[in-house]
Short mmCIF file of C-alpha atoms and ligand atoms in Angstrom, two decimals:
data_model
loop_
_atom_site.label_atom_id
_atom_site.label_comp_id
_atom_site.label_asym_id
_atom_site.label_seq_id
_atom_site.Cartn_x
_atom_site.Cartn_y
_atom_site.Cartn_z
CA MET A 1140 78.44 123.49 114.75
CA GLN A 1141 81.23 124.72 112.50
CA GLU A 1142 81.66 122.61 109.36
CA LYS A 1143 84.95 120.79 108.98
CA ARG A 1144 87.22 122.02 106.23
CA LEU A 1145 88.08 119.37 103.66
CA ALA A 1146 91.49 118.63 102.14
CA HIS A 1147 92.31 116.31 99.28
CA LEU A 1148 95.77 114.70 99.07
CA HIS A 1149 97.07 113.00 95.94
CA THR A 1150 100.33 111.03 96.02
CA TRP A 1151 102.58 109.62 93.31
CA GLY A 1152 105.77 107.64 93.78
CA CYS A 1153 107.59 105.69 96.43
CA GLN A 1154 106.97 104.79 100.06
CA MET A 1155 108.92 107.86 101.17
CA ASN A 1156 106.26 109.95 99.43
CA ALA A 1157 103.46 107.80 100.87
CA HIS A 1158 104.84 108.41 104.36
CA ASP A 1159 105.33 112.15 103.72
CA THR A 1160 101.62 112.25 102.81
CA GLU A 1161 100.81 110.58 106.14
CA LYS A 1162 102.72 113.36 107.89
CA ILE A 1163 100.96 116.04 105.83
CA ALA A 1164 97.62 114.45 106.78
CA GLY A 1165 98.66 114.55 110.45
CA ILE A 1166 99.55 118.26 110.22
CA LEU A 1167 96.30 119.08 108.42
CA LYS A 1168 94.30 117.26 111.08
CA GLY A 1169 95.90 119.56 113.64
CA GLN A 1170 94.87 122.52 111.46
CA GLY A 1171 91.20 121.43 111.54
CA TYR A 1172 90.96 119.64 108.20
CA ASP A 1173 89.27 116.33 107.38
CA LEU A 1174 90.47 114.38 104.35
CA THR A 1175 88.29 113.74 101.32
CA ALA A 1176 88.88 111.49 98.33
CA ASP A 1177 86.92 113.95 96.18
CA PRO A 1178 88.93 116.95 94.93
CA GLU A 1179 85.68 118.67 93.85
CA SER A 1180 84.56 119.05 97.46
CA ALA A 1181 87.92 120.10 98.93
CA GLU A 1182 89.02 123.62 99.74
CA LEU A 1183 92.67 122.55 100.01
CA ILE A 1184 94.45 120.22 97.58
CA ILE A 1185 98.02 119.04 98.02
CA LEU A 1186 99.82 117.06 95.33
CA ASN A 1187 102.79 114.95 96.44
CA THR A 1188 104.82 114.46 93.27
CA CYS A 1189 107.40 112.03 91.91
CA SER A 1190 109.97 112.64 89.19
CA ILE A 1191 111.74 109.29 89.21
CA ARG A 1192 110.34 108.53 85.75
CA GLU A 1193 108.97 110.71 82.99
CA LYS A 1194 105.58 109.01 83.18
CA ALA A 1195 105.03 110.02 86.82
CA GLN A 1196 105.91 113.62 85.96
CA HIS A 1197 103.42 113.66 83.06
CA LYS A 1198 100.68 112.35 85.34
CA PHE A 1199 101.26 115.23 87.75
CA TYR A 1200 101.15 117.91 85.05
CA SER A 1201 98.00 116.44 83.57
CA TYR A 1202 96.28 116.34 87.00
CA LEU A 1203 97.40 119.89 87.69
CA GLY A 1204 95.76 120.95 84.40
CA TYR A 1205 92.48 119.46 85.61
CA LEU A 1206 92.80 121.25 88.96
CA ALA A 1207 93.47 124.58 87.22
CA HIS A 1208 90.07 124.19 85.50
CA LEU A 1209 88.48 123.20 88.80
CA LYS A 1210 89.91 126.34 90.40
CA LYS A 1211 88.19 128.50 87.79
CA ARG A 1212 84.87 127.13 89.09
CA ARG A 1213 85.97 127.16 92.75
CA PRO A 1214 88.44 130.07 93.01
CA PHE A 1215 88.74 129.79 96.81
CA ILE A 1216 90.58 126.45 96.52
CA LYS A 1217 94.21 126.47 97.62
CA ILE A 1218 96.58 124.19 95.74
CA GLY A 1219 99.96 123.12 97.14
CA VAL A 1220 102.65 121.00 95.48
CA THR A 1221 105.23 118.95 97.35
CA GLY A 1222 107.57 116.01 96.63
CA CYS A 1223 110.37 115.73 94.11
CA ILE A 1224 108.94 117.98 91.39
CA ALA A 1225 108.28 120.71 93.97
CA GLN A 1226 111.88 120.37 95.13
CA GLN A 1227 113.16 120.83 91.56
CA GLU A 1228 110.69 123.41 90.28
CA GLY A 1229 109.39 124.85 93.56
CA ASP A 1230 110.54 128.45 93.21
CA HIS A 1231 108.89 128.91 89.85
CA MET A 1232 105.99 126.48 90.21
CA HIS A 1233 103.60 129.44 90.12
CA GLU A 1234 105.08 130.53 86.78
CA LEU A 1235 104.53 127.03 85.40
CA ASN A 1236 100.92 127.05 86.51
CA LYS A 1237 99.19 130.03 88.13
CA ALA A 1238 96.79 127.71 89.97
CA VAL A 1239 99.54 126.70 92.40
CA ASP A 1240 99.43 128.70 95.67
CA PHE A 1241 102.44 127.21 97.45
CA SER A 1242 105.12 124.55 97.08
CA PHE A 1243 107.40 122.85 99.56
CA GLY A 1244 110.06 120.17 99.38
CA SER A 1245 109.89 117.00 101.45
CA GLN A 1246 112.49 118.45 103.85
CA ASN A 1247 110.16 121.34 104.68
CA ILE A 1248 106.89 119.60 105.54
CA MET A 1249 106.96 121.20 108.98
CA LYS A 1250 106.48 124.61 107.30
CA LEU A 1251 103.06 123.62 105.92
CA PRO A 1252 100.99 125.47 108.60
CA ASP A 1253 102.69 128.77 107.67
CA LEU A 1254 102.29 128.14 103.94
CA LEU A 1255 98.56 127.51 104.37
CA HIS A 1256 98.07 131.03 105.66
CA SER A 1257 100.17 132.89 103.09
CA GLU A 1258 98.31 135.37 100.88
CA SER A 1259 100.65 135.17 97.87
CA PHE A 1260 102.66 132.32 96.29
CA GLN A 1261 105.30 130.93 98.64
CA ALA A 1262 107.93 128.21 98.16
CA ALA A 1263 109.93 126.36 100.82
CA VAL A 1264 112.43 124.17 98.98
CA GLU A 1265 115.76 124.82 100.69
CA ASP A 1266 117.80 122.02 102.32
CA ASN A 1267 116.61 121.63 105.88
CA ASP A 1268 118.48 119.37 108.29
CA ALA A 1269 115.72 119.81 110.87
CA ILE A 1270 113.80 117.04 109.07
CA VAL A 1271 115.84 114.35 110.88
CA THR A 1272 115.00 115.58 114.36
CA THR A 1273 111.51 117.00 113.85
CA ASP A 1274 108.91 114.40 114.79
CA LEU A 1275 105.76 115.15 112.82
CA PRO A 1276 102.37 113.61 113.66
CA ALA A 1277 101.70 111.00 110.95
CA GLN A 1278 98.09 110.03 110.27
CA ARG A 1279 98.20 106.40 109.16
CA ASP A 1280 95.28 104.65 107.44
CA ASN A 1281 96.45 101.21 108.41
CA GLY A 1282 96.34 100.43 112.13
CA VAL A 1283 98.55 97.37 111.83
CA ARG A 1284 101.49 98.15 109.60
CA ALA A 1285 103.38 101.44 109.75
CA LEU A 1286 106.02 103.13 107.63
CA VAL A 1287 108.83 104.66 109.68
CA ALA A 1288 111.42 106.94 108.03
CA ILE A 1289 114.92 106.28 109.34
CA MET A 1290 116.92 108.41 106.92
CA TYR A 1291 116.54 110.97 104.17
CA GLY A 1292 118.41 111.67 100.95
CA CYS A 1293 121.11 109.77 99.11
CA ASN A 1294 124.86 110.14 98.44
CA ASN A 1295 125.15 107.62 95.65
CA PHE A 1296 124.50 109.63 92.49
CA CYS A 1297 123.55 106.71 90.28
CA SER A 1298 123.85 108.26 86.85
CA TYR A 1299 120.14 107.87 86.00
CA CYS A 1300 118.61 109.07 89.28
CA VAL A 1301 117.28 112.46 90.42
CA VAL A 1302 116.95 111.60 94.11
CA PRO A 1303 120.26 113.14 95.30
CA TYR A 1304 119.14 116.38 93.59
CA THR A 1305 115.60 116.32 94.99
CA ARG A 1306 116.06 114.87 98.46
CA GLY A 1307 119.60 116.06 99.15
CA ARG A 1308 122.46 114.25 100.88
CA GLU A 1309 122.03 111.37 103.33
CA ARG A 1310 120.90 112.32 106.83
CA SER A 1311 119.91 109.69 109.40
CA ARG A 1312 117.41 110.14 112.21
CA PRO A 1313 118.92 109.59 115.67
CA TYR A 1314 118.23 105.99 116.67
CA GLU A 1315 116.62 107.12 119.95
CA ASN A 1316 113.90 109.00 118.00
CA ILE A 1317 113.25 105.94 115.85
CA ILE A 1318 112.98 103.59 118.84
CA ASN A 1319 110.64 106.04 120.59
CA GLU A 1320 108.39 106.21 117.54
CA ILE A 1321 108.29 102.42 117.14
CA THR A 1322 107.64 101.90 120.87
CA SER A 1323 104.73 104.31 120.64
CA LEU A 1324 103.40 102.49 117.54
CA ALA A 1325 103.61 99.16 119.38
CA THR A 1326 101.72 100.66 122.33
CA ASN A 1327 99.00 101.69 119.89
CA GLY A 1328 98.63 98.17 118.51
CA TYR A 1329 100.91 98.21 115.48
CA LYS A 1330 102.52 94.86 114.78
CA GLU A 1331 104.66 95.52 111.75
CA VAL A 1332 106.97 98.38 110.82
CA THR A 1333 108.68 99.08 107.50
CA LEU A 1334 111.83 101.14 107.87
CA ILE A 1335 112.14 103.41 104.87
CA GLY A 1336 114.86 105.53 103.30
CA GLN A 1337 116.56 105.82 99.92
CA ASN A 1338 119.44 103.68 101.11
CA VAL A 1339 118.53 102.24 104.51
CA ASN A 1340 121.57 100.06 104.97
CA SER A 1341 123.92 103.03 104.99
CA TYR A 1342 121.98 104.28 108.05
CA ASN A 1343 124.25 106.12 110.47
CA GLY A 1344 122.13 107.74 113.17
CA GLY A 1345 124.34 106.78 116.12
CA CYS A 1346 124.62 103.08 115.30
CA SER A 1347 124.81 100.84 112.24
CA PHE A 1348 121.69 99.62 110.44
CA ALA A 1349 122.25 96.07 111.73
CA ARG A 1350 122.45 97.43 115.30
CA LEU A 1351 119.26 99.44 114.74
CA LEU A 1352 117.49 96.21 113.74
CA ARG A 1353 118.70 94.59 116.98
CA LEU A 1354 117.34 97.50 119.03
CA ILE A 1355 113.96 97.32 117.29
CA ASP A 1356 113.87 93.56 117.86
CA ASN A 1357 113.63 94.34 121.60
CA VAL A 1358 110.52 96.50 121.26
CA GLU A 1359 107.68 94.59 122.85
CA GLY A 1360 104.63 94.10 120.62
CA ILE A 1361 106.43 94.44 117.26
CA ARG A 1362 106.22 91.14 115.41
CA ARG A 1363 107.60 92.05 112.00
CA VAL A 1364 110.21 94.47 110.67
CA ARG A 1365 110.78 95.19 106.99
CA PHE A 1366 113.07 97.67 105.31
CA ILE A 1367 113.36 99.30 101.93
CA THR A 1368 115.43 100.24 99.91
CA SER A 1369 118.79 98.52 100.25
CA HIS A 1370 121.86 99.28 98.16
CA PRO A 1371 123.94 96.18 97.29
CA LYS A 1372 127.25 97.93 98.06
CA ASP A 1373 126.11 98.55 101.67
CA PHE A 1374 124.64 95.10 102.22
CA THR A 1375 127.12 93.82 104.79
CA ASP A 1376 127.76 90.47 106.47
CA GLU A 1377 126.87 92.19 109.76
CA LEU A 1378 123.42 92.91 108.34
CA ILE A 1379 122.99 89.38 106.98
CA LEU A 1380 123.86 87.96 110.41
CA ALA A 1381 121.36 90.24 112.13
CA MET A 1382 118.65 89.25 109.65
CA ALA A 1383 119.33 85.57 110.23
CA GLU A 1384 119.32 85.89 114.02
CA LEU A 1385 116.54 88.32 114.80
CA ARG A 1386 113.01 87.27 115.72
CA THR A 1387 111.28 90.12 113.95
CA VAL A 1388 113.12 90.70 110.68
CA CYS A 1389 111.04 89.50 107.73
CA ARG A 1390 112.46 87.03 105.27
CA HIS A 1391 112.34 89.36 102.33
CA VAL A 1392 114.98 91.63 100.88
CA HIS A 1393 114.45 94.02 98.01
CA LEU A 1394 117.93 94.43 96.54
CA PRO A 1395 117.92 96.43 93.28
CA MET A 1396 120.32 94.87 90.76
CA GLN A 1397 119.37 97.17 87.82
CA SER A 1398 121.42 95.21 85.24
CA GLY A 1399 123.20 91.87 84.89
CA SER A 1400 126.02 93.50 82.90
CA SER A 1401 128.99 94.81 84.89
CA ARG A 1402 129.77 97.20 82.04
CA VAL A 1403 126.29 98.77 82.30
CA LEU A 1404 126.48 98.81 86.10
CA ALA A 1405 129.66 100.89 85.79
CA LEU A 1406 127.89 103.28 83.39
CA MET A 1407 125.09 103.52 85.96
CA ASN A 1408 127.67 104.35 88.67
CA ARG A 1409 126.22 101.60 90.86
CA ARG A 1410 129.62 100.87 92.51
CA TYR A 1411 129.33 97.08 92.34
CA ASP A 1412 129.72 94.56 89.55
CA TYR A 1413 127.56 91.56 88.80
CA GLU A 1414 129.94 89.13 90.55
CA THR A 1415 129.80 91.18 93.76
CA TYR A 1416 126.03 91.39 93.54
CA ILE A 1417 125.45 87.67 93.13
CA ASP A 1418 128.01 86.92 95.85
CA LYS A 1419 125.93 88.99 98.32
CA VAL A 1420 122.73 87.23 97.29
CA ARG A 1421 124.36 83.81 97.72
CA ARG A 1422 125.67 84.79 101.20
CA LEU A 1423 122.17 85.89 102.15
CA GLN A 1424 120.65 82.65 100.87
CA LEU A 1425 123.28 80.64 102.73
CA ALA A 1426 122.46 82.39 106.02
CA ILE A 1427 118.67 82.35 105.44
CA PRO A 1428 117.86 79.49 103.05
CA ASP A 1429 114.19 80.46 102.60
CA VAL A 1430 114.79 84.20 102.12
CA CYS A 1431 112.80 85.85 99.34
CA VAL A 1432 114.82 88.24 97.17
CA THR A 1433 113.23 90.77 94.82
CA SER A 1434 114.87 93.34 92.60
CA ASP A 1435 114.61 96.31 90.22
CA ILE A 1436 115.75 96.14 86.60
CA ILE A 1437 116.18 98.97 84.09
CA ALA A 1438 115.72 98.02 80.43
CA GLY A 1439 117.54 99.95 77.72
CA PHE A 1440 119.98 102.07 79.74
CA PRO A 1441 122.10 104.28 77.40
CA GLY A 1442 124.83 102.22 75.77
CA GLU A 1443 123.19 98.88 76.65
CA SER A 1444 124.00 96.43 73.84
CA ASP A 1445 122.17 93.24 72.89
CA ASP A 1446 124.91 91.37 74.71
CA ASP A 1447 124.41 93.45 77.90
CA HIS A 1448 120.69 92.76 77.73
CA GLU A 1449 121.41 89.05 77.30
CA GLN A 1450 123.55 89.18 80.44
CA THR A 1451 120.57 90.60 82.36
CA ILE A 1452 118.36 87.74 81.12
CA ASN A 1453 121.07 85.25 82.13
CA ALA A 1454 121.28 86.90 85.57
CA LEU A 1455 117.52 86.53 86.07
CA ASN A 1456 117.80 82.82 85.27
CA GLU A 1457 120.86 82.37 87.45
CA ILE A 1458 119.62 84.23 90.55
CA GLU A 1459 115.92 83.35 90.25
CA PHE A 1460 114.43 86.36 92.01
CA ASP A 1461 111.03 85.89 93.58
CA GLY A 1462 109.84 88.98 91.75
CA ILE A 1463 111.08 92.12 90.04
CA PHE A 1464 110.01 95.64 89.23
CA ALA A 1465 111.22 96.34 85.71
CA PHE A 1466 111.06 99.63 83.82
CA LYS A 1467 112.24 101.15 80.58
CA TYR A 1468 115.00 103.69 81.12
CA SER A 1469 113.74 107.27 80.85
CA LYS A 1470 115.86 110.43 80.79
CA ARG A 1471 115.69 112.53 83.95
CA PRO A 1472 116.74 116.16 84.15
CA ASN A 1473 120.14 116.98 85.73
CA THR A 1474 121.35 113.37 85.49
CA LYS A 1475 124.50 112.21 83.71
CA ALA A 1476 122.71 109.41 81.88
CA ALA A 1477 120.40 111.89 80.19
CA LEU A 1478 123.45 113.39 78.44
CA MET A 1479 125.03 110.08 77.43
CA ASP A 1480 125.46 109.14 73.80
CA ASP A 1481 123.97 105.87 72.60
CA GLN A 1482 120.45 106.39 73.93
CA VAL A 1483 118.53 103.21 73.12
CA ASP A 1484 115.53 103.37 70.73
CA GLU A 1485 112.11 103.25 72.40
CA ASP A 1486 111.15 100.16 70.37
CA VAL A 1487 114.27 98.32 71.49
CA LYS A 1488 113.66 99.33 75.13
CA SER A 1489 110.08 98.07 74.92
CA GLN A 1490 111.15 94.76 73.43
CA ARG A 1491 113.87 94.25 76.04
CA LEU A 1492 111.46 95.10 78.85
CA GLN A 1493 109.00 92.56 77.51
CA GLU A 1494 111.69 89.88 77.37
CA ILE A 1495 112.75 90.66 80.93
CA LEU A 1496 109.17 90.48 82.23
CA SER A 1497 108.39 87.29 80.31
CA CYS A 1498 111.53 85.61 81.64
CA GLN A 1499 110.72 86.64 85.23
CA ASP A 1500 107.05 85.62 84.93
CA VAL A 1501 108.07 82.00 84.35
CA ILE A 1502 110.43 82.08 87.35
CA THR A 1503 107.92 83.78 89.68
CA GLU A 1504 105.16 81.36 88.78
CA ARG A 1505 107.43 78.36 89.26
CA LYS A 1506 108.53 79.60 92.69
CA ASN A 1507 104.95 80.31 93.74
CA LYS A 1508 103.77 76.87 92.58
CA ALA A 1509 106.37 75.29 94.84
CA LEU A 1510 104.47 76.74 97.80
CA GLU A 1511 101.24 74.84 97.11
CA GLY A 1512 100.43 72.66 100.11
CA SER A 1513 102.67 74.54 102.54
CA ILE A 1514 101.39 76.24 105.71
CA ILE A 1515 102.40 79.86 106.11
CA GLU A 1516 101.72 82.49 108.75
CA VAL A 1517 100.06 85.68 107.53
CA ILE A 1518 99.16 88.94 109.17
CA VAL A 1519 95.56 89.85 108.30
CA ASP A 1520 95.56 93.02 106.22
CA GLY A 1521 91.79 93.39 105.93
CA ARG A 1522 88.78 92.33 103.88
CA SER A 1523 88.86 91.95 100.14
CA GLU A 1524 87.16 94.89 98.43
CA THR A 1525 85.20 92.61 96.13
CA ASP A 1526 84.08 89.69 98.32
CA PRO A 1527 82.78 90.25 101.90
CA ASN A 1528 83.87 86.75 102.99
CA ALA A 1529 87.33 87.02 101.47
CA TRP A 1530 90.32 88.30 103.41
CA ILE A 1531 93.80 89.42 102.49
CA GLY A 1532 96.88 88.36 104.42
CA ARG A 1533 100.57 89.06 103.97
CA THR A 1534 103.40 86.63 104.59
CA SER A 1535 106.73 87.50 106.17
CA THR A 1536 108.07 87.31 102.63
CA ASN A 1537 105.68 90.11 101.59
CA LYS A 1538 103.45 87.84 99.57
CA ILE A 1539 99.72 88.48 99.35
CA VAL A 1540 97.48 85.52 100.26
CA ASN A 1541 93.72 85.61 99.61
CA PHE A 1542 91.62 83.36 101.81
CA SER A 1543 87.98 82.93 102.86
CA SER A 1544 86.54 83.08 106.35
CA ASN A 1545 83.06 83.75 107.71
CA ASP A 1546 84.62 84.98 110.97
CA ASP A 1547 85.02 88.67 111.60
CA LEU A 1548 88.79 88.60 111.63
CA GLN A 1549 90.45 91.57 113.18
CA SER A 1550 93.34 93.24 111.47
CA ALA A 1551 96.66 92.53 113.16
CA GLN A 1552 95.67 88.94 113.73
CA PHE A 1553 98.25 86.36 112.81
CA LEU A 1554 96.82 83.24 111.18
CA ASN A 1555 98.20 80.14 109.58
CA VAL A 1556 96.98 79.41 106.08
CA ARG A 1557 97.58 76.46 103.80
CA ILE A 1558 98.39 77.50 100.24
CA VAL A 1559 95.90 75.68 98.03
CA LYS A 1560 96.58 77.41 94.73
CA ALA A 1561 99.44 79.59 93.55
CA TYR A 1562 99.24 82.10 90.74
CA ARG A 1563 101.85 84.38 89.27
CA HIS A 1564 100.94 87.36 91.42
CA THR A 1565 98.97 86.00 94.37
CA LEU A 1566 98.42 82.93 96.48
CA GLU A 1567 95.09 81.42 97.47
CA GLY A 1568 94.91 79.88 100.93
CA GLU A 1569 92.61 78.34 103.52
CA VAL A 1570 92.76 78.97 107.25
CA VAL A 1571 94.36 76.15 109.22
CA ALA A 1572 93.08 75.83 112.80
CA GLY A 1573 95.29 74.56 115.59
CA VAL A 1574 98.57 74.54 113.70
CA SER A 1575 101.20 76.82 115.03
CA CYS A 1576 103.87 78.52 112.96
CA SER A 1577 106.88 80.39 114.21
CA ASN A 1578 107.31 83.99 113.09
CA LYS A 1579 110.08 82.80 110.78
CA GLU A 1580 107.83 80.72 108.58
CA PRO A 1581 109.03 78.60 105.71
CA GLY A 1582 109.64 80.68 102.64
CA ALA A 1583 106.74 82.08 100.80
CA SER A 1584 107.25 83.84 97.54
CA TRP A 1585 106.77 87.41 96.49
CA SER A 1586 105.65 88.34 93.04
CA GLY A 1587 104.59 91.98 93.24
CA LYS A 1588 105.17 93.39 89.82
CA GLU A 1589 104.58 96.71 88.22
CA ARG A 1590 104.48 97.08 84.50
S1 SF4 B 1658 121.00 104.67 95.43
FE1 SF4 B 1658 121.05 105.43 93.32
S2 SF4 B 1658 118.98 104.92 92.54
FE2 SF4 B 1658 118.85 104.81 94.79
S3 SF4 B 1658 118.16 106.85 95.43
FE3 SF4 B 1658 120.41 106.87 95.52
S4 SF4 B 1658 121.05 107.67 93.52
FE4 SF4 B 1658 118.90 107.05 93.32
#
């Protein structure tokens, strides 16, 4: 019997990248490859890169250095680079590191089979509108929850962000293709879909985003729908109404605020001010009182004064997010912010980030504690990696709940759990038999946080 060829995939960055890797895995399966977690045993290695922050870029170059050494020992290995760095550097990736055999941007994943067979370095990084209508076979690890891309690219040009340069302008998939994919996922047992795109609520693939949610709500078998990422300027009343009315839409919105200072928001080219932002959050909370709102914050954007930073802290206390992702600003190539005067000292950025995280920690913990004693529906994600009798569930509000059970619980099972103990980042629960919850359970809290 012919031995299977092994491929190793390594991914950095956002859910768009995670889903692109699923599509790459699906293509490689069709080319006769099995996946391996061990790069040392692979004959093909593909790195899916991120350039949203300097740190992610450094990690890629350092891993590529290791692979270049590996290739000296195993010269038959082929190395491909995709994702945002490939899109920016693709044409001369081979000059940057001779170990790289091919590179392709996220819009050109469908060209992978040809690139695999090329004898000399090849790059496929041009804009390619075919990405919105080409349905690629994604190989998903999780048989319960699926990522579904609904649009690609971004038109917003926030002054700190490379995405419009790496993923191009906004292009939406036709809604018929999306519904077909989700119907097929439901037929195969998937219960939850997360609609992904750089700016999902400006979706325009033949209907509005709110209308798309209504169409998905009619797909039999789908119990939960999430979406990420939303831009505050496109967060409409039509969308809020759909969220409040629909059976499937989860009670969690990730709505990046970035700063509590309207002056800094203008410098960021975010196209909303703080008053507009908080008004949208309050409308959302009015329509869905138990909604969980999370956000992104950038600490130390160029020109940010102590007073601007103070306004961000005040905003955190005023809005009381359920959780935030907060990062220090880092310069990205080709962006306006990288050229701005008044870059903030690293020490000041670090201190401000710490103050932001400390402030939010108190709020997140307080909100989680308020859930103790409540009964919440979770979808079973799987077993804990450390304890064979412990299970992990996820609430509609995207909160992780750890609970024990001696039963062999199947993934995709919906269970009710009572929250017995709340921590800053997780909840501890116990299974409640014979109590029924609706899909729109009372608000749980989210506290996912990346430092
Ligand atoms: S909305 Fe702004 S931050 Fe988000 S992807 Fe587009 S340019 Fe980047």
